[in-house]
Structure formats: C-alpha cells, structure tokens
mmCIF file of N, CA and C in Angstrom:
data_model
loop_
_atom_site.group_PDB
_atom_site.id
_atom_site.type_symbol
_atom_site.label_atom_id
_atom_site.label_comp_id
_atom_site.label_asym_id
_atom_site.label_seq_id
_atom_site.Cartn_x
_atom_site.Cartn_y
_atom_site.Cartn_z
ATOM 1 N N MET Q 1 11.685 -30.506 -12.208
ATOM 2 C CA MET Q 1 11.696 -29.620 -12.974
ATOM 3 C C MET Q 1 11.061 -28.841 -12.519
ATOM 4 N N LYS Q 2 9.641 -28.915 -12.308
ATOM 5 C CA LYS Q 2 8.697 -27.802 -11.523
ATOM 6 C C LYS Q 2 9.036 -26.961 -10.484
ATOM 7 N N ILE Q 3 9.432 -27.910 -9.971
ATOM 8 C CA ILE Q 3 10.336 -27.708 -8.558
ATOM 9 C C ILE Q 3 11.650 -26.794 -8.649
ATOM 10 N N LEU Q 4 12.217 -26.957 -9.328
ATOM 11 C CA LEU Q 4 13.420 -26.087 -9.380
ATOM 12 C C LEU Q 4 12.920 -24.455 -9.791
ATOM 13 N N GLN Q 5 11.949 -24.365 -11.000
ATOM 14 C CA GLN Q 5 11.745 -23.537 -11.498
ATOM 15 C C GLN Q 5 10.600 -22.776 -10.702
ATOM 16 N N ILE Q 6 10.101 -23.343 -9.322
ATOM 17 C CA ILE Q 6 9.411 -22.672 -8.284
ATOM 18 C C ILE Q 6 10.231 -22.323 -7.096
ATOM 19 N N LEU Q 7 11.680 -23.135 -6.964
ATOM 20 C CA LEU Q 7 12.508 -22.727 -6.148
ATOM 21 C C LEU Q 7 13.213 -21.463 -6.728
ATOM 22 N N ALA Q 8 13.500 -21.292 -7.907
ATOM 23 C CA ALA Q 8 14.161 -20.262 -8.550
ATOM 24 C C ALA Q 8 13.627 -18.759 -8.370
ATOM 25 N N PHE Q 9 12.040 -19.292 -9.003
ATOM 26 C CA PHE Q 9 11.206 -17.703 -8.458
ATOM 27 C C PHE Q 9 11.705 -17.338 -7.478
ATOM 28 N N LEU Q 10 11.121 -18.267 -6.469
ATOM 29 C CA LEU Q 10 11.516 -17.592 -4.846
ATOM 30 C C LEU Q 10 12.462 -16.887 -4.454
ATOM 31 N N VAL Q 11 13.285 -17.957 -4.658
ATOM 32 C CA VAL Q 11 14.911 -16.895 -4.621
ATOM 33 C C VAL Q 11 15.104 -15.957 -5.379
ATOM 34 N N VAL Q 12 14.481 -15.292 -6.677
ATOM 35 C CA VAL Q 12 14.178 -14.318 -7.103
ATOM 36 C C VAL Q 12 13.505 -13.186 -6.163
ATOM 37 N N VAL Q 13 12.490 -13.616 -5.849
ATOM 38 C CA VAL Q 13 11.510 -12.787 -5.057
ATOM 39 C C VAL Q 13 12.275 -12.343 -3.794
ATOM 40 N N TYR Q 14 12.767 -13.509 -2.966
ATOM 41 C CA TYR Q 14 13.588 -13.278 -2.370
ATOM 42 C C TYR Q 14 14.847 -12.046 -1.936
ATOM 43 N N LEU Q 15 15.405 -12.341 -3.097
ATOM 44 C CA LEU Q 15 16.472 -11.081 -3.660
ATOM 45 C C LEU Q 15 15.884 -9.854 -3.826
ATOM 46 N N LEU Q 16 15.298 -9.933 -4.527
ATOM 47 C CA LEU Q 16 14.270 -8.402 -4.470
ATOM 48 C C LEU Q 16 13.926 -7.945 -3.555
ATOM 49 N N THR Q 17 13.161 -8.508 -2.779
ATOM 50 C CA THR Q 17 12.939 -8.229 -1.597
ATOM 51 C C THR Q 17 13.826 -7.213 -0.675
ATOM 52 N N ILE Q 18 14.999 -8.290 -0.355
ATOM 53 C CA ILE Q 18 16.200 -7.549 -0.282
ATOM 54 C C ILE Q 18 16.659 -6.716 -0.598
ATOM 55 N N MET Q 19 16.408 -6.215 -1.770
ATOM 56 C CA MET Q 19 16.762 -4.952 -2.492
ATOM 57 C C MET Q 19 16.365 -4.190 -2.329
ATOM 58 N N ILE Q 20 14.820 -4.234 -2.120
ATOM 59 C CA ILE Q 20 13.783 -3.025 -1.944
ATOM 60 C C ILE Q 20 13.880 -2.456 -0.535
ATOM 61 N N THR Q 21 14.123 -3.328 0.449
ATOM 62 C CA THR Q 21 13.995 -3.101 1.722
ATOM 63 C C THR Q 21 14.734 -1.943 2.124
ATOM 64 N N ILE Q 22 16.139 -1.652 1.411
ATOM 65 C CA ILE Q 22 16.993 -1.108 1.732
ATOM 66 C C ILE Q 22 16.746 0.367 0.417
ATOM 67 N N ALA Q 23 15.648 0.289 -0.224
ATOM 68 C CA ALA Q 23 15.506 1.920 -0.550
ATOM 69 C C ALA Q 23 14.539 2.296 0.325
ATOM 70 N N CYS Q 24 14.574 3.764 0.336
ATOM 71 C CA CYS Q 24 13.862 4.457 1.146
ATOM 72 C C CYS Q 24 13.843 6.198 0.655
ATOM 73 N N PHE Q 25 13.177 6.911 0.183
ATOM 74 C CA PHE Q 25 13.483 7.976 -0.193
ATOM 75 C C PHE Q 25 12.118 8.959 -0.250
ATOM 76 N N ALA Q 26 12.202 10.555 -0.319
ATOM 77 C CA ALA Q 26 11.413 11.291 0.042
ATOM 78 C C ALA Q 26 10.892 11.517 -1.415
ATOM 79 N N THR Q 27 9.227 11.404 -1.869
ATOM 80 C CA THR Q 27 8.684 11.880 -2.584
ATOM 81 C C THR Q 27 7.481 12.260 -2.520
ATOM 82 N N THR Q 28 6.856 12.565 -3.772
ATOM 83 C CA THR Q 28 5.308 12.737 -3.608
ATOM 84 C C THR Q 28 4.389 11.481 -4.079
ATOM 85 N N ILE Q 29 3.142 11.474 -3.077
ATOM 86 C CA ILE Q 29 2.373 10.776 -4.207
ATOM 87 C C ILE Q 29 1.619 11.278 -5.429
ATOM 88 N N ASP Q 30 1.223 10.271 -6.351
ATOM 89 C CA ASP Q 30 0.766 10.641 -7.763
ATOM 90 C C ASP Q 30 -0.957 10.386 -7.482
ATOM 91 N N ARG Q 31 -1.159 9.662 -7.003
ATOM 92 C CA ARG Q 31 -2.724 9.144 -6.384
ATOM 93 C C ARG Q 31 -2.980 8.318 -5.583
ATOM 94 N N VAL Q 32 -4.118 8.856 -4.929
ATOM 95 C CA VAL Q 32 -4.486 7.861 -4.078
ATOM 96 C C VAL Q 32 -5.612 6.758 -4.256
ATOM 97 N N VAL Q 33 -5.567 5.818 -4.616
ATOM 98 C CA VAL Q 33 -6.341 4.938 -5.250
ATOM 99 C C VAL Q 33 -7.340 4.229 -3.906
ATOM 100 N N ASP Q 34 -7.099 4.374 -2.641
ATOM 101 C CA ASP Q 34 -7.754 4.017 -1.207
ATOM 102 C C ASP Q 34 -7.304 4.046 -0.035
ATOM 103 N N GLY Q 35 -8.049 4.043 1.258
ATOM 104 C CA GLY Q 35 -6.677 4.686 2.182
ATOM 105 C C GLY Q 35 -5.165 3.950 2.222
ATOM 106 N N ASP Q 36 -5.378 2.585 1.272
ATOM 107 C CA ASP Q 36 -4.020 1.842 1.941
ATOM 108 C C ASP Q 36 -3.147 1.753 0.422
ATOM 109 N N THR Q 37 -3.902 2.374 -0.358
ATOM 110 C CA THR Q 37 -2.962 1.700 -1.762
ATOM 111 C C THR Q 37 -2.991 2.996 -2.471
ATOM 112 N N PHE Q 38 -1.867 3.904 -3.259
ATOM 113 C CA PHE Q 38 -1.885 5.010 -3.741
ATOM 114 C C PHE Q 38 -0.597 4.603 -5.235
ATOM 115 N N ILE Q 39 -0.407 5.240 -6.100
ATOM 116 C CA ILE Q 39 0.373 5.579 -7.362
ATOM 117 C C ILE Q 39 1.270 6.133 -7.032
ATOM 118 N N ILE Q 40 2.858 5.840 -7.664
ATOM 119 C CA ILE Q 40 3.590 6.554 -7.706
ATOM 120 C C ILE Q 40 4.176 6.619 -8.922
ATOM 121 N N LYS Q 41 4.769 7.830 -9.521
ATOM 122 C CA LYS Q 41 5.177 7.857 -10.891
ATOM 123 C C LYS Q 41 6.794 7.809 -11.039
ATOM 124 N N LYS Q 42 7.442 6.950 -11.398
ATOM 125 C CA LYS Q 42 8.698 6.524 -11.139
ATOM 126 C C LYS Q 42 9.532 6.968 -12.676
ATOM 127 N N PRO Q 43 10.573 8.059 -12.539
ATOM 128 C CA PRO Q 43 11.120 8.020 -13.999
ATOM 129 C C PRO Q 43 12.260 7.120 -14.456
ATOM 130 N N THR Q 44 11.553 6.712 -15.760
ATOM 131 C CA THR Q 44 12.606 5.507 -16.016
ATOM 132 C C THR Q 44 13.480 5.984 -17.141
ATOM 133 N N PRO Q 45 14.467 5.688 -17.702
ATOM 134 C CA PRO Q 45 15.394 6.453 -19.049
ATOM 135 C C PRO Q 45 14.718 5.717 -19.648
ATOM 136 N N PRO Q 46 14.791 6.982 -21.129
ATOM 137 C CA PRO Q 46 15.189 7.981 -21.348
ATOM 138 C C PRO Q 46 14.241 9.273 -20.525
ATOM 139 N N LYS Q 47 12.883 9.195 -21.154
ATOM 140 C CA LYS Q 47 12.069 9.983 -20.171
ATOM 141 C C LYS Q 47 11.055 9.739 -19.981
ATOM 142 N N ASP Q 48 10.807 8.746 -19.659
ATOM 143 C CA ASP Q 48 9.009 7.717 -19.493
ATOM 144 C C ASP Q 48 9.171 8.256 -18.083
ATOM 145 N N LEU Q 49 7.822 7.506 -17.855
ATOM 146 C CA LEU Q 49 7.297 7.390 -16.645
ATOM 147 C C LEU Q 49 6.825 6.375 -15.900
ATOM 148 N N VAL Q 50 6.798 5.680 -15.107
ATOM 149 C CA VAL Q 50 6.163 4.422 -14.924
ATOM 150 C C VAL Q 50 5.584 4.558 -13.725
ATOM 151 N N GLN Q 51 4.134 4.406 -13.976
ATOM 152 C CA GLN Q 51 3.290 4.051 -12.371
ATOM 153 C C GLN Q 51 3.289 2.906 -11.999
ATOM 154 N N THR Q 52 3.473 2.928 -10.906
ATOM 155 C CA THR Q 52 3.525 2.091 -10.100
ATOM 156 C C THR Q 52 2.670 1.768 -8.835
ATOM 157 N N SER Q 53 2.191 0.864 -8.262
ATOM 158 C CA SER Q 53 1.134 0.202 -7.414
ATOM 159 C C SER Q 53 1.821 0.132 -5.853
ATOM 160 N N HIS Q 54 1.497 0.806 -5.232
ATOM 161 C CA HIS Q 54 1.954 0.885 -3.853
ATOM 162 C C HIS Q 54 1.111 0.146 -2.544
ATOM 163 N N ARG Q 55 1.495 -0.244 -1.409
ATOM 164 C CA ARG Q 55 0.283 -0.696 -0.507
ATOM 165 C C ARG Q 55 1.330 -0.292 0.661
ATOM 166 N N LEU Q 56 0.471 0.167 1.732
ATOM 167 C CA LEU Q 56 0.717 0.444 3.247
ATOM 168 C C LEU Q 56 0.719 -1.222 3.596
ATOM 169 N N ILE Q 57 2.186 -1.507 3.851
ATOM 170 C CA ILE Q 57 2.196 -2.800 4.968
ATOM 171 C C ILE Q 57 1.369 -2.531 6.093
ATOM 172 N N GLY Q 58 0.723 -3.716 6.603
ATOM 173 C CA GLY Q 58 0.237 -3.952 8.057
ATOM 174 C C GLY Q 58 -0.768 -3.250 8.377
ATOM 175 N N ILE Q 59 -1.707 -3.292 7.379
ATOM 176 C CA ILE Q 59 -3.081 -2.645 7.824
ATOM 177 C C ILE Q 59 -3.987 -2.624 6.380
ATOM 178 N N ASP Q 60 -4.645 -2.261 6.957
ATOM 179 C CA ASP Q 60 -6.286 -2.608 5.988
ATOM 180 C C ASP Q 60 -7.220 -1.849 5.985
ATOM 181 N N THR Q 61 -7.890 -1.060 5.078
ATOM 182 C CA THR Q 61 -8.677 0.091 5.106
ATOM 183 C C THR Q 61 -9.860 -0.723 4.453
ATOM 184 N N PRO Q 62 -10.972 0.215 4.916
ATOM 185 C CA PRO Q 62 -12.367 -0.014 4.213
ATOM 186 C C PRO Q 62 -12.342 0.179 2.873
ATOM 187 N N GLU Q 63 -13.014 -0.711 1.962
ATOM 188 C CA GLU Q 63 -12.867 -0.196 0.726
ATOM 189 C C GLU Q 63 -13.559 1.182 0.037
ATOM 190 N N SER Q 64 -13.436 1.480 -1.248
ATOM 191 C CA SER Q 64 -13.764 2.686 -1.468
ATOM 192 C C SER Q 64 -14.600 2.815 -2.386
ATOM 193 N N THR Q 65 -14.930 2.043 -3.042
ATOM 194 C CA THR Q 65 -15.631 1.733 -4.017
ATOM 195 C C THR Q 65 -17.162 1.082 -4.121
ATOM 196 N N PRO Q 66 -17.957 1.295 -5.189
ATOM 197 C CA PRO Q 66 -18.907 0.477 -5.088
ATOM 198 C C PRO Q 66 -18.910 -1.313 -5.517
ATOM 199 N N GLN Q 67 -17.915 -1.068 -6.496
ATOM 200 C CA GLN Q 67 -17.476 -2.747 -7.197
ATOM 201 C C GLN Q 67 -16.838 -3.890 -5.543
ATOM 202 N N HIS Q 68 -16.147 -2.875 -4.926
ATOM 203 C CA HIS Q 68 -15.418 -3.331 -3.912
ATOM 204 C C HIS Q 68 -15.936 -3.549 -2.502
ATOM 205 N N SER Q 69 -16.796 -2.692 -2.099
ATOM 206 C CA SER Q 69 -16.790 -2.383 -0.707
ATOM 207 C C SER Q 69 -18.410 -3.398 -0.706
ATOM 208 N N LYS Q 70 -18.763 -3.761 0.671
ATOM 209 C CA LYS Q 70 -19.808 -4.729 0.757
ATOM 210 C C LYS Q 70 -20.797 -4.640 1.260
ATOM 211 N N CYS Q 71 -21.013 -2.768 1.436
ATOM 212 C CA CYS Q 71 -21.913 -2.506 2.099
ATOM 213 C C CYS Q 71 -21.878 -0.560 2.525
ATOM 214 N N PRO Q 72 -23.288 0.106 2.237
ATOM 215 C CA PRO Q 72 -22.681 1.820 2.010
ATOM 216 C C PRO Q 72 -21.893 2.262 3.045
ATOM 217 N N LYS Q 73 -22.276 1.614 4.466
ATOM 218 C CA LYS Q 73 -21.364 2.013 5.719
ATOM 219 C C LYS Q 73 -19.597 1.987 5.377
ATOM 220 N N GLU Q 74 -19.400 0.433 4.801
ATOM 221 C CA GLU Q 74 -17.798 0.106 4.495
ATOM 222 C C GLU Q 74 -17.567 1.367 3.391
ATOM 223 N N MET Q 75 -18.452 1.817 2.209
ATOM 224 C CA MET Q 75 -17.571 2.642 1.365
ATOM 225 C C MET Q 75 -17.471 3.866 1.718
ATOM 226 N N GLU Q 76 -18.768 4.224 2.888
ATOM 227 C CA GLU Q 76 -18.553 5.818 3.483
ATOM 228 C C GLU Q 76 -17.070 5.154 4.319
ATOM 229 N N LEU Q 77 -16.664 4.299 4.912
ATOM 230 C CA LEU Q 77 -15.662 4.567 5.992
ATOM 231 C C LEU Q 77 -14.492 4.315 4.935
ATOM 232 N N GLY Q 78 -14.558 3.824 3.726
ATOM 233 C CA GLY Q 78 -13.148 3.783 3.263
ATOM 234 C C GLY Q 78 -13.068 5.185 2.281
ATOM 235 N N LEU Q 79 -14.181 5.734 1.978
ATOM 236 C CA LEU Q 79 -13.806 7.246 1.089
ATOM 237 C C LEU Q 79 -13.249 8.405 2.505
ATOM 238 N N LYS Q 80 -13.330 8.053 4.030
ATOM 239 C CA LYS Q 80 -12.945 8.555 5.043
ATOM 240 C C LYS Q 80 -11.386 8.327 4.638
ATOM 241 N N ALA Q 81 -11.376 7.245 5.028
ATOM 242 C CA ALA Q 81 -9.505 6.483 5.000
ATOM 243 C C ALA Q 81 -8.860 7.396 3.564
ATOM 244 N N LYS Q 82 -9.843 6.976 2.279
ATOM 245 C CA LYS Q 82 -8.767 7.672 1.485
ATOM 246 C C LYS Q 82 -8.558 9.292 1.572
ATOM 247 N N GLN Q 83 -9.977 9.643 1.873
ATOM 248 C CA GLN Q 83 -9.279 11.669 2.569
ATOM 249 C C GLN Q 83 -7.977 11.405 3.131
ATOM 250 N N PHE Q 84 -7.945 10.954 4.433
ATOM 251 C CA PHE Q 84 -7.295 11.313 4.938
ATOM 252 C C PHE Q 84 -5.759 10.742 4.568
ATOM 253 N N THR Q 85 -5.877 9.753 3.854
ATOM 254 C CA THR Q 85 -4.602 9.032 3.087
ATOM 255 C C THR Q 85 -4.429 10.288 2.048
ATOM 256 N N ASN Q 86 -5.270 10.851 1.578
ATOM 257 C CA ASN Q 86 -4.856 11.934 0.631
ATOM 258 C C ASN Q 86 -4.269 13.668 1.421
ATOM 259 N N ASP Q 87 -4.786 13.794 2.564
ATOM 260 C CA ASP Q 87 -4.252 14.688 3.348
ATOM 261 C C ASP Q 87 -3.092 14.720 3.969
ATOM 262 N N PHE Q 88 -2.830 13.377 3.960
ATOM 263 C CA PHE Q 88 -1.685 12.566 4.954
ATOM 264 C C PHE Q 88 -0.164 13.201 3.428
ATOM 265 N N VAL Q 89 -0.481 12.666 2.265
ATOM 266 C CA VAL Q 89 0.470 12.574 1.395
ATOM 267 C C VAL Q 89 0.642 13.897 0.444
ATOM 268 N N LYS Q 90 -0.525 15.070 0.995
ATOM 269 C CA LYS Q 90 -0.334 16.181 0.122
ATOM 270 C C LYS Q 90 0.581 16.481 -0.733
ATOM 271 N N ASP Q 91 1.883 16.445 0.638
ATOM 272 C CA ASP Q 91 3.341 17.306 0.659
ATOM 273 C C ASP Q 91 4.194 15.976 0.452
ATOM 274 N N THR Q 92 5.518 16.178 0.573
ATOM 275 C CA THR Q 92 6.529 15.200 0.306
ATOM 276 C C THR Q 92 6.246 14.459 1.389
ATOM 277 N N VAL Q 93 6.329 13.044 1.353
ATOM 278 C CA VAL Q 93 6.309 12.116 2.572
ATOM 279 C C VAL Q 93 7.629 10.868 2.011
ATOM 280 N N GLU Q 94 8.324 10.542 3.213
ATOM 281 C CA GLU Q 94 9.520 9.344 3.431
ATOM 282 C C GLU Q 94 8.561 8.104 2.722
ATOM 283 N N VAL Q 95 9.233 7.645 1.616
ATOM 284 C CA VAL Q 95 8.422 6.198 1.721
ATOM 285 C C VAL Q 95 9.724 5.224 1.714
ATOM 286 N N VAL Q 96 9.577 4.400 2.511
ATOM 287 C CA VAL Q 96 10.329 3.176 3.171
ATOM 288 C C VAL Q 96 9.721 1.766 2.113
ATOM 289 N N TYR Q 97 10.542 0.803 1.661
ATOM 290 C CA TYR Q 97 10.124 0.443 0.541
ATOM 291 C C TYR Q 97 10.827 -1.022 1.167
ATOM 292 N N VAL Q 98 9.380 -1.931 1.527
ATOM 293 C CA VAL Q 98 9.966 -3.391 2.589
ATOM 294 C C VAL Q 98 10.114 -4.743 1.565
ATOM 295 N N GLY Q 99 8.882 -4.264 0.524
ATOM 296 C CA GLY Q 99 8.750 -5.670 -0.012
ATOM 297 C C GLY Q 99 7.799 -5.930 -1.091
ATOM 298 N N LEU Q 100 6.984 -7.163 -1.378
ATOM 299 C CA LEU Q 100 6.268 -6.885 -2.638
ATOM 300 C C LEU Q 100 4.738 -7.562 -2.372
ATOM 301 N N ASP Q 101 3.894 -7.481 -2.288
ATOM 302 C CA ASP Q 101 2.314 -8.228 -1.753
ATOM 303 C C ASP Q 101 2.327 -9.442 -2.664
ATOM 304 N N LYS Q 102 1.361 -9.837 -2.397
ATOM 305 C CA LYS Q 102 0.939 -11.535 -3.277
ATOM 306 C C LYS Q 102 -0.071 -10.819 -4.813
ATOM 307 N N TYR Q 103 0.084 -9.315 -5.204
ATOM 308 C CA TYR Q 103 -0.206 -8.837 -6.464
ATOM 309 C C TYR Q 103 0.852 -8.391 -7.073
ATOM 310 N N GLY Q 104 1.893 -8.507 -6.221
ATOM 311 C CA GLY Q 104 2.866 -7.352 -6.969
ATOM 312 C C GLY Q 104 3.073 -6.057 -6.835
ATOM 313 N N ARG Q 105 2.230 -5.527 -5.694
ATOM 314 C CA ARG Q 105 2.509 -4.482 -5.471
ATOM 315 C C ARG Q 105 3.217 -4.002 -4.642
ATOM 316 N N PHE Q 106 4.245 -2.674 -4.238
ATOM 317 C CA PHE Q 106 5.418 -2.540 -3.375
ATOM 318 C C PHE Q 106 4.614 -2.266 -2.261
ATOM 319 N N LEU Q 107 5.284 -2.979 -1.128
ATOM 320 C CA LEU Q 107 4.510 -2.661 0.209
ATOM 321 C C LEU Q 107 5.450 -1.568 0.890
ATOM 322 N N VAL Q 108 5.014 -0.601 1.448
ATOM 323 C CA VAL Q 108 6.206 0.774 2.238
ATOM 324 C C VAL Q 108 5.553 1.028 3.415
ATOM 325 N N HIS Q 109 6.258 1.312 3.712
ATOM 326 C CA HIS Q 109 5.966 2.524 5.135
ATOM 327 C C HIS Q 109 5.843 3.683 4.652
ATOM 328 N N ILE Q 110 4.651 4.659 5.001
ATOM 329 C CA ILE Q 110 5.261 5.902 4.355
ATOM 330 C C ILE Q 110 5.147 7.179 6.048
ATOM 331 N N THR Q 111 5.783 7.586 6.016
ATOM 332 C CA THR Q 111 5.840 8.761 7.309
ATOM 333 C C THR Q 111 6.189 10.258 6.923
ATOM 334 N N LYS Q 112 5.732 11.117 7.503
ATOM 335 C CA LYS Q 112 5.920 12.475 7.419
ATOM 336 C C LYS Q 112 6.383 12.965 8.714
ATOM 337 N N GLY Q 113 7.531 12.824 9.254
ATOM 338 C CA GLY Q 113 8.068 13.609 10.442
ATOM 339 C C GLY Q 113 8.155 12.285 11.164
ATOM 340 N N LYS Q 114 7.660 12.522 12.425
ATOM 341 C CA LYS Q 114 7.703 11.305 13.100
ATOM 342 C C LYS Q 114 6.075 10.326 13.158
ATOM 343 N N LEU Q 115 5.362 10.823 12.035
ATOM 344 C CA LEU Q 115 4.260 10.478 12.217
ATOM 345 C C LEU Q 115 4.135 9.741 11.106
ATOM 346 N N ASN Q 116 3.613 8.132 11.223
ATOM 347 C CA ASN Q 116 3.350 7.150 10.339
ATOM 348 C C ASN Q 116 1.719 6.944 9.861
ATOM 349 N N LEU Q 117 1.652 6.688 8.454
ATOM 350 C CA LEU Q 117 0.592 6.849 7.946
ATOM 351 C C LEU Q 117 -0.519 5.472 8.501
ATOM 352 N N SER Q 118 0.245 4.659 8.860
ATOM 353 C CA SER Q 118 -0.551 3.370 9.100
ATOM 354 C C SER Q 118 -1.074 3.569 10.163
ATOM 355 N N ASP Q 119 0.138 3.741 11.202
ATOM 356 C CA ASP Q 119 -0.399 3.588 12.852
ATOM 357 C C ASP Q 119 -1.905 5.296 12.653
ATOM 358 N N GLU Q 120 -1.414 6.478 11.702
ATOM 359 C CA GLU Q 120 -2.362 7.525 11.987
ATOM 360 C C GLU Q 120 -4.267 6.980 11.544
ATOM 361 N N LEU Q 121 -3.792 6.086 10.513
ATOM 362 C CA LEU Q 121 -5.217 5.225 10.225
ATOM 363 C C LEU Q 121 -5.646 4.487 11.042
ATOM 364 N N VAL Q 122 -5.038 3.370 11.924
ATOM 365 C CA VAL Q 122 -5.558 3.347 12.961
ATOM 366 C C VAL Q 122 -5.886 3.780 13.930
ATOM 367 N N LYS Q 123 -5.403 5.110 14.334
ATOM 368 C CA LYS Q 123 -5.984 5.763 15.345
ATOM 369 C C LYS Q 123 -7.099 6.423 15.034
ATOM 370 N N ASN Q 124 -7.392 6.466 14.100
ATOM 371 C CA ASN Q 124 -8.376 7.341 13.713
ATOM 372 C C ASN Q 124 -9.480 6.469 13.163
ATOM 373 N N GLY Q 125 -9.352 5.191 13.626
ATOM 374 C CA GLY Q 125 -10.635 4.293 13.132
ATOM 375 C C GLY Q 125 -11.183 3.691 11.903
ATOM 376 N N LEU Q 126 -9.766 3.938 10.876
ATOM 377 C CA LEU Q 126 -10.084 4.260 9.768
ATOM 378 C C LEU Q 126 -8.971 2.772 8.490
ATOM 379 N N ALA Q 127 -8.907 2.129 9.613
ATOM 380 C CA ALA Q 127 -7.918 0.776 9.251
ATOM 381 C C ALA Q 127 -7.950 -0.088 10.526
ATOM 382 N N VAL Q 128 -7.587 -0.954 10.285
ATOM 383 C CA VAL Q 128 -7.487 -2.066 10.931
ATOM 384 C C VAL Q 128 -5.468 -3.190 10.999
ATOM 385 N N TYR Q 129 -4.849 -3.410 11.927
ATOM 386 C CA TYR Q 129 -3.797 -4.001 11.691
ATOM 387 C C TYR Q 129 -4.175 -5.316 10.546
ATOM 388 N N TYR Q 130 -2.890 -5.889 9.890
ATOM 389 C CA TYR Q 130 -3.533 -6.652 9.383
ATOM 390 C C TYR Q 130 -1.911 -7.177 8.621
ATOM 391 N N ASP Q 131 -1.976 -8.710 8.355
ATOM 392 C CA ASP Q 131 -0.741 -9.344 8.420
ATOM 393 C C ASP Q 131 -0.687 -9.671 6.998
ATOM 394 N N GLY Q 132 -1.844 -9.732 6.089
ATOM 395 C CA GLY Q 132 -1.758 -9.815 5.024
ATOM 396 C C GLY Q 132 -2.320 -11.659 4.561
ATOM 397 N N GLY Q 133 -2.750 -12.126 5.457
ATOM 398 C CA GLY Q 133 -3.592 -13.374 5.006
ATOM 399 C C GLY Q 133 -5.391 -12.991 4.977
ATOM 400 N N THR Q 134 -5.859 -13.444 6.146
ATOM 401 C CA THR Q 134 -7.567 -13.401 5.717
ATOM 402 C C THR Q 134 -7.916 -12.355 6.247
ATOM 403 N N LYS Q 135 -8.894 -11.291 5.488
ATOM 404 C CA LYS Q 135 -9.224 -9.885 6.590
ATOM 405 C C LYS Q 135 -9.900 -10.595 7.508
ATOM 406 N N ILE Q 136 -10.089 -10.218 8.716
ATOM 407 C CA ILE Q 136 -10.994 -10.293 9.719
ATOM 408 C C ILE Q 136 -11.983 -8.845 9.959
ATOM 409 N N LYS Q 137 -11.869 -8.105 9.507
ATOM 410 C CA LYS Q 137 -12.341 -7.043 9.547
ATOM 411 C C LYS Q 137 -13.730 -7.081 9.593
ATOM 412 N N ASP Q 138 -15.029 -6.709 9.845
ATOM 413 C CA ASP Q 138 -16.203 -6.204 8.851
ATOM 414 C C ASP Q 138 -16.382 -5.075 8.950
ATOM 415 N N TRP Q 139 -16.500 -4.243 7.748
ATOM 416 C CA TRP Q 139 -16.329 -2.381 8.162
ATOM 417 C C TRP Q 139 -17.730 -2.527 7.954
ATOM 418 N N CYS Q 140 -18.827 -3.661 8.279
ATOM 419 C CA CYS Q 140 -20.218 -3.235 7.764
ATOM 420 C C CYS Q 140 -21.079 -3.404 9.039
ATOM 421 N N LYS Q 141 -20.486 -3.787 9.971
ATOM 422 C CA LYS Q 141 -21.246 -4.025 11.676
ATOM 423 C C LYS Q 141 -20.907 -2.633 12.393
#
C-alpha cells in the first residue's frame, strides 16, 4: 500500500513538473532572499496575493545570512550575490518555470534580453554550477 502511495505521489510531481515547464512569463521580482532564491507574488482569485519561493536552477550562490553562512567570507560573497541579483531583477524579467526542488520551491531560469541571470552570477564569481545534489564549493577558502 505504501508503495502505491509513493508511486502516486511521484506521478503527481511528474505531471506538475510537465505543466510548470511550459510556463514562461514576464514579471517583476518582489523580494530577493539571496543570490539564487527570491519571492514572486502571484495573484489568486478573488484579490489575494500568494507569495511563492523560487530558486534559480543549476547554480548555487554563497549564503548571505549569519545563520546560514559558514564564515565571514561566505557571507560577504553572499551579500554581493544578493545585490547582483537585486540589480539584475530590478526591472521586468522573463521567468521560465522548469520544475520543483526538494523543498517545494519553483525552479526557474531568469533572463533579461539575451542575458541569463545564472550564467551572469557564475561569470562574476558569485555562483557555481550545481546539480541539486551535494554542494561541493567551499566559499570560505
């Protein structure tokens, strides 16, 4: 019985991922949490706004808060990544939904014109490419 429940859950997640993959729209970002995580408020009927957490797919940035960073250097780089992301998304950006991460956040690509936010963060030394598994970058070194 438990196996059937797990399979049903996986099918639902898979179908949601397919539906999310086709979603792409221009929007503004409401709040940047850190370099790779941010909040978008989505309207829901009748007049409510739902805040949803989003994460850039394929990269990892240093943590920007004392509770999450492992050293002052990581926090400093994390704050730079957060500012870089803030500057990039201050105007309207294109958001492409790809799926959900293990924490239930929407995984997205963000572009502005021909620029991809993830690639720009990596180019500027503020992120590393990341497959969602074990983090390999030690920002304290």
